[in-house]
Amino acid sequence: MQRVLDFLKTCQTYFLATCDADSQPHVRPFGTIDVFDGKLCFQTGRSKPTSKQIHDNPKVELCAYDGAKWLRLSASAVEEPRIAAQEQMLEAYPELKALYAPGDGNTEIFKLEDCVATFYSFSEPPMTIRF
């Protein structure tokens, strides 16, 4: 998991894919990633379509590219309701404090479970990590 976290932090932006009720995929850039209670986590707003889509269908994928290698990760996103998770994420990403606050009813943390992360490049065979 640490290798995945380090890669995502190096990339700074990754792309998160979800599906809506009509099975239409939606991909958007994300930047929050951290570990809370041993799980890789990201943050979004409960008021956003991303949140509704994940609550309706927790299967997500993310992809990131550092200019030489790329990562594809599939997982189930499960809401992490503890305020401590919100506090930690907002401390890690203080620029979000203008929009979110722990316990505000909108800040939402999702932990990633059953992760299958595969690193790819054009010069090396794929490497898969499960956690």
mmCIF file of C-alpha atoms in Angstrom:
data_model
loop_
_atom_site.group_PDB
_atom_site.id
_atom_site.type_symbol
_atom_site.label_atom_id
_atom_site.label_comp_id
_atom_site.label_asym_id
_atom_site.label_seq_id
_atom_site.Cartn_x
_atom_site.Cartn_y
_atom_site.Cartn_z
ATOM 1 C CA MET A 1 0.000 0.000 0.000
ATOM 2 C CA GLN A 2 2.866 2.387 0.762
ATOM 3 C CA ARG A 3 4.170 2.116 -2.786
ATOM 4 C CA VAL A 4 0.721 3.046 -4.131
ATOM 5 C CA LEU A 5 0.413 5.973 -1.708
ATOM 6 C CA ASP A 6 3.887 7.264 -2.591
ATOM 7 C CA PHE A 7 3.132 7.045 -6.319
ATOM 8 C CA LEU A 8 -0.176 8.901 -5.968
ATOM 9 C CA LYS A 9 1.421 11.623 -3.857
ATOM 10 C CA THR A 10 4.200 11.991 -6.438
ATOM 11 C CA CYS A 11 1.630 12.342 -9.225
ATOM 12 C CA GLN A 12 -0.437 14.777 -7.108
ATOM 13 C CA THR A 13 -3.469 14.283 -9.374
ATOM 14 C CA TYR A 14 -5.165 11.016 -10.174
ATOM 15 C CA PHE A 15 -8.406 10.272 -11.978
ATOM 16 C CA LEU A 16 -11.275 8.601 -10.131
ATOM 17 C CA ALA A 17 -13.922 6.679 -12.069
ATOM 18 C CA THR A 18 -17.417 5.913 -10.794
ATOM 19 C CA CYS A 19 -20.681 4.888 -12.469
ATOM 20 C CA ASP A 20 -24.067 6.524 -12.149
ATOM 21 C CA ALA A 21 -27.416 4.722 -11.876
ATOM 22 C CA ASP A 22 -27.544 4.303 -15.673
ATOM 23 C CA SER A 23 -24.091 2.650 -15.682
ATOM 24 C CA GLN A 24 -22.615 5.736 -17.321
ATOM 25 C CA PRO A 25 -18.970 6.058 -16.237
ATOM 26 C CA HIS A 26 -17.750 9.373 -14.841
ATOM 27 C CA VAL A 27 -14.085 10.245 -14.456
ATOM 28 C CA ARG A 28 -12.769 13.276 -12.639
ATOM 29 C CA PRO A 29 -9.439 14.524 -11.278
ATOM 30 C CA PHE A 30 -8.758 14.083 -7.576
ATOM 31 C CA GLY A 31 -5.859 15.065 -5.393
ATOM 32 C CA THR A 32 -6.615 13.901 -1.850
ATOM 33 C CA ILE A 33 -5.051 10.643 -0.752
ATOM 34 C CA ASP A 34 -3.948 9.552 2.697
ATOM 35 C CA VAL A 35 -3.881 6.557 5.028
ATOM 36 C CA PHE A 36 -6.263 6.459 7.977
ATOM 37 C CA ASP A 37 -6.489 3.467 10.295
ATOM 38 C CA GLY A 38 -4.484 1.353 7.861
ATOM 39 C CA LYS A 39 -6.647 2.112 4.803
ATOM 40 C CA LEU A 40 -5.977 4.250 1.758
ATOM 41 C CA CYS A 41 -8.553 7.084 1.818
ATOM 42 C CA PHE A 42 -9.732 10.030 -0.260
ATOM 43 C CA GLN A 43 -12.057 12.949 0.417
ATOM 44 C CA THR A 44 -15.020 14.405 -1.434
ATOM 45 C CA GLY A 45 -18.110 16.432 -0.664
ATOM 46 C CA ARG A 46 -21.321 14.664 0.263
ATOM 47 C CA SER A 47 -23.190 17.178 -1.922
ATOM 48 C CA LYS A 48 -21.301 16.125 -5.066
ATOM 49 C CA PRO A 49 -22.472 13.552 -7.640
ATOM 50 C CA THR A 50 -19.303 11.554 -6.863
ATOM 51 C CA SER A 51 -20.620 10.804 -3.374
ATOM 52 C CA LYS A 52 -24.038 9.673 -4.593
ATOM 53 C CA GLN A 53 -22.488 7.486 -7.282
ATOM 54 C CA ILE A 54 -20.191 5.783 -4.768
ATOM 55 C CA HIS A 55 -23.028 5.211 -2.287
ATOM 56 C CA ASP A 56 -25.102 3.670 -5.091
ATOM 57 C CA ASN A 57 -22.207 1.576 -6.453
ATOM 58 C CA PRO A 58 -19.035 1.403 -4.343
ATOM 59 C CA LYS A 59 -16.864 -0.046 -7.111
ATOM 60 C CA VAL A 60 -14.331 2.562 -8.207
ATOM 61 C CA GLU A 61 -11.172 2.740 -10.237
ATOM 62 C CA LEU A 62 -8.431 5.290 -10.235
ATOM 63 C CA CYS A 63 -5.586 5.944 -12.600
ATOM 64 C CA ALA A 64 -2.444 8.075 -12.301
ATOM 65 C CA TYR A 65 0.556 8.719 -14.541
ATOM 66 C CA ASP A 66 3.961 10.099 -13.557
ATOM 67 C CA GLY A 67 5.361 10.559 -17.074
ATOM 68 C CA ALA A 68 6.968 7.119 -17.247
ATOM 69 C CA LYS A 69 4.710 4.710 -15.345
ATOM 70 C CA TRP A 70 1.029 4.560 -14.659
ATOM 71 C CA LEU A 71 -1.114 3.016 -11.975
ATOM 72 C CA ARG A 72 -4.574 1.514 -12.270
ATOM 73 C CA LEU A 73 -6.305 0.639 -9.021
ATOM 74 C CA SER A 74 -9.709 -0.986 -8.586
ATOM 75 C CA ALA A 75 -11.373 -1.107 -5.190
ATOM 76 C CA SER A 76 -14.549 -0.783 -3.202
ATOM 77 C CA ALA A 77 -15.000 2.658 -1.637
ATOM 78 C CA VAL A 78 -16.555 2.513 1.829
ATOM 79 C CA GLU A 79 -17.521 5.595 3.786
ATOM 80 C CA GLU A 80 -15.271 6.273 6.780
ATOM 81 C CA PRO A 81 -17.601 8.242 9.094
ATOM 82 C CA ARG A 82 -15.185 9.125 11.885
ATOM 83 C CA ILE A 83 -14.521 12.834 12.375
ATOM 84 C CA ALA A 84 -10.877 11.960 13.096
ATOM 85 C CA ALA A 85 -10.527 10.833 9.456
ATOM 86 C CA GLN A 86 -11.903 14.177 8.248
ATOM 87 C CA GLU A 87 -9.576 16.066 10.567
ATOM 88 C CA GLN A 88 -6.541 14.123 9.374
ATOM 89 C CA MET A 89 -7.384 14.604 5.693
ATOM 90 C CA LEU A 90 -7.942 18.324 6.089
ATOM 91 C CA GLU A 91 -4.669 18.667 7.985
ATOM 92 C CA ALA A 92 -2.930 16.877 5.105
ATOM 93 C CA TYR A 93 -4.666 19.168 2.569
ATOM 94 C CA PRO A 94 -5.117 22.513 4.360
ATOM 95 C CA GLU A 95 -6.112 24.271 1.131
ATOM 96 C CA LEU A 96 -9.463 22.445 1.411
ATOM 97 C CA LYS A 97 -10.274 24.084 4.747
ATOM 98 C CA ALA A 98 -11.827 27.010 2.868
ATOM 99 C CA LEU A 99 -14.455 24.596 1.515
ATOM 100 C CA TYR A 100 -14.703 21.829 4.116
ATOM 101 C CA ALA A 101 -14.614 21.409 7.886
ATOM 102 C CA PRO A 102 -14.660 18.287 10.059
ATOM 103 C CA GLY A 103 -18.222 17.443 11.030
ATOM 104 C CA ASP A 104 -19.801 19.971 8.650
ATOM 105 C CA GLY A 105 -22.113 17.325 7.149
ATOM 106 C CA ASN A 106 -20.514 17.713 3.734
ATOM 107 C CA THR A 107 -16.932 16.512 4.263
ATOM 108 C CA GLU A 108 -16.822 12.829 3.408
ATOM 109 C CA ILE A 109 -13.968 10.337 3.557
ATOM 110 C CA PHE A 110 -13.979 7.054 1.672
ATOM 111 C CA LYS A 111 -11.593 4.237 2.478
ATOM 112 C CA LEU A 112 -10.517 1.860 -0.266
ATOM 113 C CA GLU A 113 -10.967 -1.853 0.394
ATOM 114 C CA ASP A 114 -10.160 -4.962 -1.647
ATOM 115 C CA CYS A 115 -7.619 -2.990 -3.665
ATOM 116 C CA VAL A 116 -5.935 -4.367 -6.744
ATOM 117 C CA ALA A 117 -3.261 -1.940 -7.898
ATOM 118 C CA THR A 118 -1.236 -2.559 -11.036
ATOM 119 C CA PHE A 119 1.774 -0.507 -12.107
ATOM 120 C CA TYR A 120 2.470 -0.379 -15.848
ATOM 121 C CA SER A 121 5.175 0.981 -18.141
ATOM 122 C CA PHE A 122 6.260 0.459 -21.716
ATOM 123 C CA SER A 123 9.601 -0.968 -20.619
ATOM 124 C CA GLU A 124 8.752 -3.328 -17.732
ATOM 125 C CA PRO A 125 6.203 -6.066 -17.126
ATOM 126 C CA PRO A 126 3.137 -5.050 -15.060
ATOM 127 C CA MET A 127 3.397 -5.391 -11.286
ATOM 128 C CA THR A 128 0.247 -6.043 -9.252
ATOM 129 C CA ILE A 129 -0.209 -5.351 -5.536
ATOM 130 C CA ARG A 130 -3.268 -6.455 -3.555
ATOM 131 C CA PHE A 131 -4.217 -4.961 -0.222
#
